[in-house]
Short mmCIF file of C-alpha atoms and ligand atoms in Angstrom, two decimals:
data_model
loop_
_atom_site.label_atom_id
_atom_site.label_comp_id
_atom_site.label_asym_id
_atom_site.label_seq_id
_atom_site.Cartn_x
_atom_site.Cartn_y
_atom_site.Cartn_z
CA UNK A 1 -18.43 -1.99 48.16
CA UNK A 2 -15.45 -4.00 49.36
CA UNK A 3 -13.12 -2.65 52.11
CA UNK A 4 -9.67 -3.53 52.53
CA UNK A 5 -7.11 -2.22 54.92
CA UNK A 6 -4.55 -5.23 54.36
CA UNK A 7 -2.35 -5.21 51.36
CA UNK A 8 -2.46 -9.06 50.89
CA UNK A 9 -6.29 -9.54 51.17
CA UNK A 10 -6.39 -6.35 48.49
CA UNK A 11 -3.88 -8.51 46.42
CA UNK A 12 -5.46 -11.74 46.27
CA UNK A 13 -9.32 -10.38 45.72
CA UNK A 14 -7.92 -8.01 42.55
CA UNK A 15 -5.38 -10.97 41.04
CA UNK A 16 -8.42 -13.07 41.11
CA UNK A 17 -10.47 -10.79 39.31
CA UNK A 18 -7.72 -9.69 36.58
CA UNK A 19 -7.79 -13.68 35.81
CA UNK A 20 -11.23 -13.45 35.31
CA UNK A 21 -10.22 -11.06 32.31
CA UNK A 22 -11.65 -7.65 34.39
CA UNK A 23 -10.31 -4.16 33.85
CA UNK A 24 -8.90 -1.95 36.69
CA UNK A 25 -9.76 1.55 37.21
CA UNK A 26 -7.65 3.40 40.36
CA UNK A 27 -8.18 6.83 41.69
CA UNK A 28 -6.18 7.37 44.50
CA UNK A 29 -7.21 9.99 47.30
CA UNK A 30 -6.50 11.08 50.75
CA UNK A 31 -10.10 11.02 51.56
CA UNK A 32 -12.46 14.27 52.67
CA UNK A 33 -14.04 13.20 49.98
CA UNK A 34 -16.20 15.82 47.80
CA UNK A 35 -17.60 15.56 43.96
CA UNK A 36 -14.37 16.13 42.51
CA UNK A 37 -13.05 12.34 43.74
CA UNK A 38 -16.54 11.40 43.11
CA UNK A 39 -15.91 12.52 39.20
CA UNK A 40 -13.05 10.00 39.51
CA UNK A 41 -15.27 7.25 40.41
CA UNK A 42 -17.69 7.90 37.71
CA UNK A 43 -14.62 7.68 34.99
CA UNK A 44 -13.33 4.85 36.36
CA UNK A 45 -16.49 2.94 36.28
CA UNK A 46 -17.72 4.30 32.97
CA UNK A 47 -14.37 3.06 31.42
CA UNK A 48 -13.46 -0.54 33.91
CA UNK A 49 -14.80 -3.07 35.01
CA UNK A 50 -13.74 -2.77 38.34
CA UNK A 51 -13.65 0.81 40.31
CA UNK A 52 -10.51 0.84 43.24
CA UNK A 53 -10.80 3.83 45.30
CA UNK A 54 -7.92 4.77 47.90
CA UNK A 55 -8.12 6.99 50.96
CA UNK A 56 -4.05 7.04 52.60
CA UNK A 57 -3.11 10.51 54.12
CA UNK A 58 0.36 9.93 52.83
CA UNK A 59 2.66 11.98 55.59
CA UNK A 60 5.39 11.60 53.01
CA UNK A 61 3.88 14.39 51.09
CA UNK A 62 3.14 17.01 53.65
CA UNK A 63 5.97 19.70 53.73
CA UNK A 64 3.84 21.08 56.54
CA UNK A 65 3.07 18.77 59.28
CA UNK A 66 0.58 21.38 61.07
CA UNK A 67 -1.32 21.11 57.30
CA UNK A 68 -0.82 17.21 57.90
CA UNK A 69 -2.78 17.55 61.41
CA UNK A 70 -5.64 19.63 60.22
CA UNK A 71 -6.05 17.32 57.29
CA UNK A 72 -9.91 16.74 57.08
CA UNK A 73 -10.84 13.21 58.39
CA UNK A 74 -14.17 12.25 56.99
CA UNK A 75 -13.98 8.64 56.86
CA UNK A 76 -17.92 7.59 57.14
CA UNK A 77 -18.79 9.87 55.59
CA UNK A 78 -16.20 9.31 52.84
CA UNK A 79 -17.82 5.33 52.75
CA UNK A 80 -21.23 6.57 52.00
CA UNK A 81 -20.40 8.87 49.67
CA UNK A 82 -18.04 5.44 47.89
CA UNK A 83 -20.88 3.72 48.14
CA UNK A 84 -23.46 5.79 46.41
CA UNK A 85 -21.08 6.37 44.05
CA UNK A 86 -21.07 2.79 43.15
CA UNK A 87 -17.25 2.34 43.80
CA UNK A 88 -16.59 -1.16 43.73
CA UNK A 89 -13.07 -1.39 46.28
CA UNK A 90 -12.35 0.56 49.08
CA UNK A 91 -8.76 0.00 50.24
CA UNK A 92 -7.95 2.52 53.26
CA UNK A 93 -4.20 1.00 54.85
CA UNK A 94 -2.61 2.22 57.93
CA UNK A 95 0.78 4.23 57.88
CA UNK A 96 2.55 0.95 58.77
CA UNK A 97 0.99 -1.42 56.12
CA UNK A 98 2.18 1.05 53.14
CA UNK A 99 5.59 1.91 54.63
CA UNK A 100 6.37 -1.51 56.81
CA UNK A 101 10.38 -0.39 57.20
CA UNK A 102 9.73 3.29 57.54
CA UNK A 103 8.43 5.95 55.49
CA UNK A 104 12.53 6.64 53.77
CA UNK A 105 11.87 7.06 50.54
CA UNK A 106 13.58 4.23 48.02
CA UNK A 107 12.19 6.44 44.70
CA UNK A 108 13.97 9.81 45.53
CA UNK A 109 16.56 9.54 42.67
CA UNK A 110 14.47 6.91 40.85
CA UNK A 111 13.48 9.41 37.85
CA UNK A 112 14.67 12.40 36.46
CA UNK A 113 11.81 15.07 36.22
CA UNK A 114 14.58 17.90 34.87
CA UNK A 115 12.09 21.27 35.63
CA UNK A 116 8.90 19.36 36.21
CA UNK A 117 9.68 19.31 39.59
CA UNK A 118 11.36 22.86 40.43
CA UNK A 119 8.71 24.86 39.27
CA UNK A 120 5.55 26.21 41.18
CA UNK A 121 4.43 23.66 43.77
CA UNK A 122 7.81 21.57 43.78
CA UNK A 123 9.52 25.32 44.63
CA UNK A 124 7.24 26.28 47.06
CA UNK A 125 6.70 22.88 49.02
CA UNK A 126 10.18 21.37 49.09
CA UNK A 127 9.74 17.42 49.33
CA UNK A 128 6.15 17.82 48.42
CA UNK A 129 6.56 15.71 45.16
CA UNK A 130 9.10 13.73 46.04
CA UNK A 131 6.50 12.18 48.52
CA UNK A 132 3.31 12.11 46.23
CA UNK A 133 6.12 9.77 43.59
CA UNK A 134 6.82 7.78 46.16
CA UNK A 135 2.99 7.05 47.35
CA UNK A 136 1.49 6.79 44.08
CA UNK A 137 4.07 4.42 42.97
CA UNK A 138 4.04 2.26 46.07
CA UNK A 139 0.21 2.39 45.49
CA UNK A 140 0.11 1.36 41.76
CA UNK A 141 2.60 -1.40 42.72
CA UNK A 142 0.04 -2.73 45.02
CA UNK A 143 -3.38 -2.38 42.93
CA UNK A 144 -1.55 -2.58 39.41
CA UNK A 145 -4.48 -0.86 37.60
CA UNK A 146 -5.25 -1.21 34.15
CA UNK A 147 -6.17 3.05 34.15
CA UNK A 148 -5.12 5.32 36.81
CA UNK A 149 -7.66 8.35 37.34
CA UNK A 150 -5.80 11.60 38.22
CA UNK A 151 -7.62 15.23 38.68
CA UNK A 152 -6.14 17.90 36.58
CA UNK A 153 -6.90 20.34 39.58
CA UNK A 154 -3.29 19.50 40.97
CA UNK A 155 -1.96 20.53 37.39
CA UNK A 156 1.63 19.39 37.93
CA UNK A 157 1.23 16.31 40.19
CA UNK A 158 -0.11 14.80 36.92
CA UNK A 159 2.47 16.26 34.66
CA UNK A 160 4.99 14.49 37.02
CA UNK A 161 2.90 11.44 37.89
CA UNK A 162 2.83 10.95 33.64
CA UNK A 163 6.56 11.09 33.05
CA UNK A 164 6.92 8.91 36.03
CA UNK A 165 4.88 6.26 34.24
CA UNK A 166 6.53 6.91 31.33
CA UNK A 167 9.76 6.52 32.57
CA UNK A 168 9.22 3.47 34.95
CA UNK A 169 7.49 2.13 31.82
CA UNK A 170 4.80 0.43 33.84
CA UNK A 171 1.86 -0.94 31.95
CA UNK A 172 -0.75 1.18 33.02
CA UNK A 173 -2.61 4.21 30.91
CA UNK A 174 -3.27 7.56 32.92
CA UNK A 175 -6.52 9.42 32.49
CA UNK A 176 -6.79 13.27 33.34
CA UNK A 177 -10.27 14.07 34.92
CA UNK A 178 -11.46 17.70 34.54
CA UNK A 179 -11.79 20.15 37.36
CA UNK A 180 -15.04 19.87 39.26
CA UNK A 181 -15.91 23.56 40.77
CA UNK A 182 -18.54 24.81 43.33
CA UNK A 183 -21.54 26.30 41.73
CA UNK A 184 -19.75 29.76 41.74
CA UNK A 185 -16.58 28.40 40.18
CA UNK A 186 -14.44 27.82 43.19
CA UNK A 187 -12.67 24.31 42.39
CA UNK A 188 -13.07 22.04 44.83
CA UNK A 189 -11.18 20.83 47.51
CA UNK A 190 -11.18 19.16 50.73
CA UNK A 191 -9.22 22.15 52.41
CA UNK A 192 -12.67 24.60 51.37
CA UNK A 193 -14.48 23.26 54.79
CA UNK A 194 -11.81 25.29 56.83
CA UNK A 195 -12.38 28.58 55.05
CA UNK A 196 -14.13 31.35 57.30
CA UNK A 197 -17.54 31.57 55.25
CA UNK A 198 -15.93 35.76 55.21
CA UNK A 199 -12.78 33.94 52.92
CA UNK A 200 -14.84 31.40 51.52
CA UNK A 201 -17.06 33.91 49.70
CA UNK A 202 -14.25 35.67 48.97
CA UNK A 203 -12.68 33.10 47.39
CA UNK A 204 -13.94 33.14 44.61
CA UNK A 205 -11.71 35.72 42.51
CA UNK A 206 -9.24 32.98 42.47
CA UNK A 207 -11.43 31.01 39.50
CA UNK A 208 -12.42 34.71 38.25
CA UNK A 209 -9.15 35.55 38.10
CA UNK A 210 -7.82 32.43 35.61
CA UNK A 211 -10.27 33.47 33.52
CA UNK A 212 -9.83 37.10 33.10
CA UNK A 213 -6.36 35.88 32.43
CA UNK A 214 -7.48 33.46 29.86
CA UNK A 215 -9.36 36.55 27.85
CA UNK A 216 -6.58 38.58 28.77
CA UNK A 217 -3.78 36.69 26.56
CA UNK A 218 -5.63 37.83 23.70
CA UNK A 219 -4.12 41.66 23.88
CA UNK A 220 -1.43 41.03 26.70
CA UNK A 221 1.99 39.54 27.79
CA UNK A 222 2.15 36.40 30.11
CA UNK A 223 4.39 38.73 32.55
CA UNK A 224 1.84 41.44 32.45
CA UNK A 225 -1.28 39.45 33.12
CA UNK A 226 1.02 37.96 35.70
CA UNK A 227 1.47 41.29 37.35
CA UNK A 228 -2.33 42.20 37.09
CA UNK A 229 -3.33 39.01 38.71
CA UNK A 230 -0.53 38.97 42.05
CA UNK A 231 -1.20 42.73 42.38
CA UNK A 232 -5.32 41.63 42.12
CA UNK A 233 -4.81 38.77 44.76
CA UNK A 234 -2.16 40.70 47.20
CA UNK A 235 -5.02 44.16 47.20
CA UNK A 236 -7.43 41.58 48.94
CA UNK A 237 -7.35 41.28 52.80
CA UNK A 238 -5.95 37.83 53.96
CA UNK A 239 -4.98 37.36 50.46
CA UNK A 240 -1.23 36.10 49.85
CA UNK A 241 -0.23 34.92 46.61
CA UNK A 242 2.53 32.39 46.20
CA UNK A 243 2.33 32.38 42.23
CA UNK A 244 0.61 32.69 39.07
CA UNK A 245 2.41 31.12 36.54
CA UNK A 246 1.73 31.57 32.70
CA UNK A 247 3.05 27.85 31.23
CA UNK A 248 4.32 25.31 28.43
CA UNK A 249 1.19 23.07 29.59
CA UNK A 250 3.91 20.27 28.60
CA UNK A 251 7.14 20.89 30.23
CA UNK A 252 5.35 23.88 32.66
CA UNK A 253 8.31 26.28 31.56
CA UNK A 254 7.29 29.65 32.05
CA UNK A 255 5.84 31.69 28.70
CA UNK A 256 7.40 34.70 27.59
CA UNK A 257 4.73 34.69 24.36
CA UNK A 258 1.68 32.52 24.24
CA UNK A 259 2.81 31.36 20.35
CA UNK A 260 6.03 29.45 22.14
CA UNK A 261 3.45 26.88 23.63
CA UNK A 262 0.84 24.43 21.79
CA UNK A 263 -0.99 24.32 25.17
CA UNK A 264 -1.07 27.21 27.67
CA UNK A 265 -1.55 26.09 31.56
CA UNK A 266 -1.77 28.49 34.13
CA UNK A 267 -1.57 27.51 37.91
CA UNK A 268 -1.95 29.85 41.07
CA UNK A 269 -1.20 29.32 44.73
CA UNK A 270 -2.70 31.55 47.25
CA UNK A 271 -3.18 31.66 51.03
CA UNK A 272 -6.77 32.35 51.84
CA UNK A 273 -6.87 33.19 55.40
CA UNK A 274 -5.17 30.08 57.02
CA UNK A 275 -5.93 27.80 54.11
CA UNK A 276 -3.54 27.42 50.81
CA UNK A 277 -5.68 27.03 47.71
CA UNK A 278 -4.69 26.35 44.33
CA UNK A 279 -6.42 26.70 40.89
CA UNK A 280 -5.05 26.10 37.03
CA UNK A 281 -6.53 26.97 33.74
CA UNK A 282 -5.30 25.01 30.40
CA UNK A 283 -6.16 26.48 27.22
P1 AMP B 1 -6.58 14.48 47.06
O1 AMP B 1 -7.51 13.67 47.90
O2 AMP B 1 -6.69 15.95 47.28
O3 AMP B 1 -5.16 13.96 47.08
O4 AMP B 1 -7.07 14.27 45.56
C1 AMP B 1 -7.20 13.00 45.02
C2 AMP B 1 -7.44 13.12 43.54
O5 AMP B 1 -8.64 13.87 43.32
C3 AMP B 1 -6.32 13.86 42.81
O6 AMP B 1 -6.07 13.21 41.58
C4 AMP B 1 -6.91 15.23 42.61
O7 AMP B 1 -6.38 15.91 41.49
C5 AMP B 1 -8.38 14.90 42.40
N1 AMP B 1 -9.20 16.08 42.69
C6 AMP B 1 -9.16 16.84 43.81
N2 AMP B 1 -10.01 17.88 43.70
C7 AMP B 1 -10.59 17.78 42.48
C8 AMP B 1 -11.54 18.56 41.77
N3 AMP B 1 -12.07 19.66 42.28
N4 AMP B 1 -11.91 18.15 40.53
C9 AMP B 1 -11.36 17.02 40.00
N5 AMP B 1 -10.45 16.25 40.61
C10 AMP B 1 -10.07 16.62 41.83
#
């Protein structure tokens, strides 16, 4: 695997290769790396020529900056696991060489995202998205992939990341990778490590939970399987539930009957202890 940290020397190797005719998979990550970037990887090689892997702890995107200190740094780790994976480019930039005049962000009334942006995450972590546009753009303008490799576990970023595409009308197609779960259905994440093993088993009825709803919309109302799950989560100890959400899996406008949407998403945000995990379901 190749490492870059310089934009220009990233540049130059991938123009070179696109004139050779190669394809570009991109999966961009923050790093901590676990099986669910790894699934990534293993698209983006199965369908490219050429797998480009990013690890940037973008601070633009942290609402929280405490949650941007105790970000997980895993970095060797994070190289073996690249390299086992048979990921062809590492490119891992400082703060400065992604934002050289200052992390003020140029894309903040680039697009119009109408309600894609209000709802769920984009209420609760206000700038949140703002910052993820303005990263994954910057970062698509430097590796200008032919695919771009997104997990569906952060349900919405992709929503928004899509329309961004489609509005910016940049050449480049957008894959959804499935959610990759721990062996007893909690869906991975790079937060997980800094559960209490207590919260981490308990963690669990957070996975249960979408899919009780999921069987549930066969007999029940989006607002009352709402109200079953918040009242399940906020009965556990060190539980706090930000939302459950019942969703157009399109434009992520809440469902007041399941035959208003073609596709049926539903998202949850929940404090675990100290740690803020989320979870979706599409159906
Ligand atoms: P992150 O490093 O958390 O920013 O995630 C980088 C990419 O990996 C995003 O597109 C995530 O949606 C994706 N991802 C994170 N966790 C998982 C998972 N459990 N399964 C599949 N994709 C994931």
């Amino acid at each position: 695997m190749l490492l870059f940290k310089k934009i220009k020397d990233l540049r130059t190797y991938l123009s070179q290769q696109k004139n050779a005719g190669k394809s570009i998979g991109f999966a961009p990550t923050m790093g901590a790396l676990h099986a669910g970037h790894i699934s990534l990887v293993n698209a983006c090689n199965a369908e490219n020529d050429l797998s480009v892997v990013s690890i940037f702890v973008n601070p633009t995107q942290f609402n929280e900056s405490s949650d941007l200190e105790k970000y997980p740094r895993t970095e060797g780790a994070d190289i073996e696991k690249l390299t086992s994976a048979n990921c062809d480019v590492l490119f891992m930039p400082t703060i400065e060489e992604v934002y050289p005049s200052g992390t003020k962000n140029e894309t903040e009334n680039e697009f119009d995202f109408g309600n894609l942006t209000q709802v769920m995450e984009g209420a609760e972590r206000p700038g949140h998205f703002e910052g993820v546009v303005q990263i994954v753009k910057r970062l698509l303008e430097i590796v200008e992939p032919t695919r771009l490799y997104m997990g569906q576990k952060d349900y919405q970023q992709f929503a928004i990341i899509q329309e961004m595409i489609v509005q910016w009308g940049a050449p480049v197609k957008i894959v959804r990778c499935p959610i990759v779960r721990e062996a007893d259905g909690l869906a991975m994440s790079s937060r997980n490590v800094r559960l209490s093993a207590d919260h981490r088993k308990r963690a669990i009825l957070l996975s249960q939970l979408l899919n009780e709803a999921k069987q549930r919309s066969q007999h029940e109302s989006p607002a009352q399987t709402e109200a079953y799950a918040l009242a399940r989560m906020r009965s556990e100890p060190d539980f706090r539930p930000e939302y459950f959400t019942i969703s157009d899996g399109r434009t992520l406008q809440p469902l007041e009957k399941y035959s208003d949407a073609e596709t049926v998403v539903i998202c949850l945000a929940c404090w675990v202890g100290e740690v803020r995990l989320i979870d979706n379901v599409v159906f």
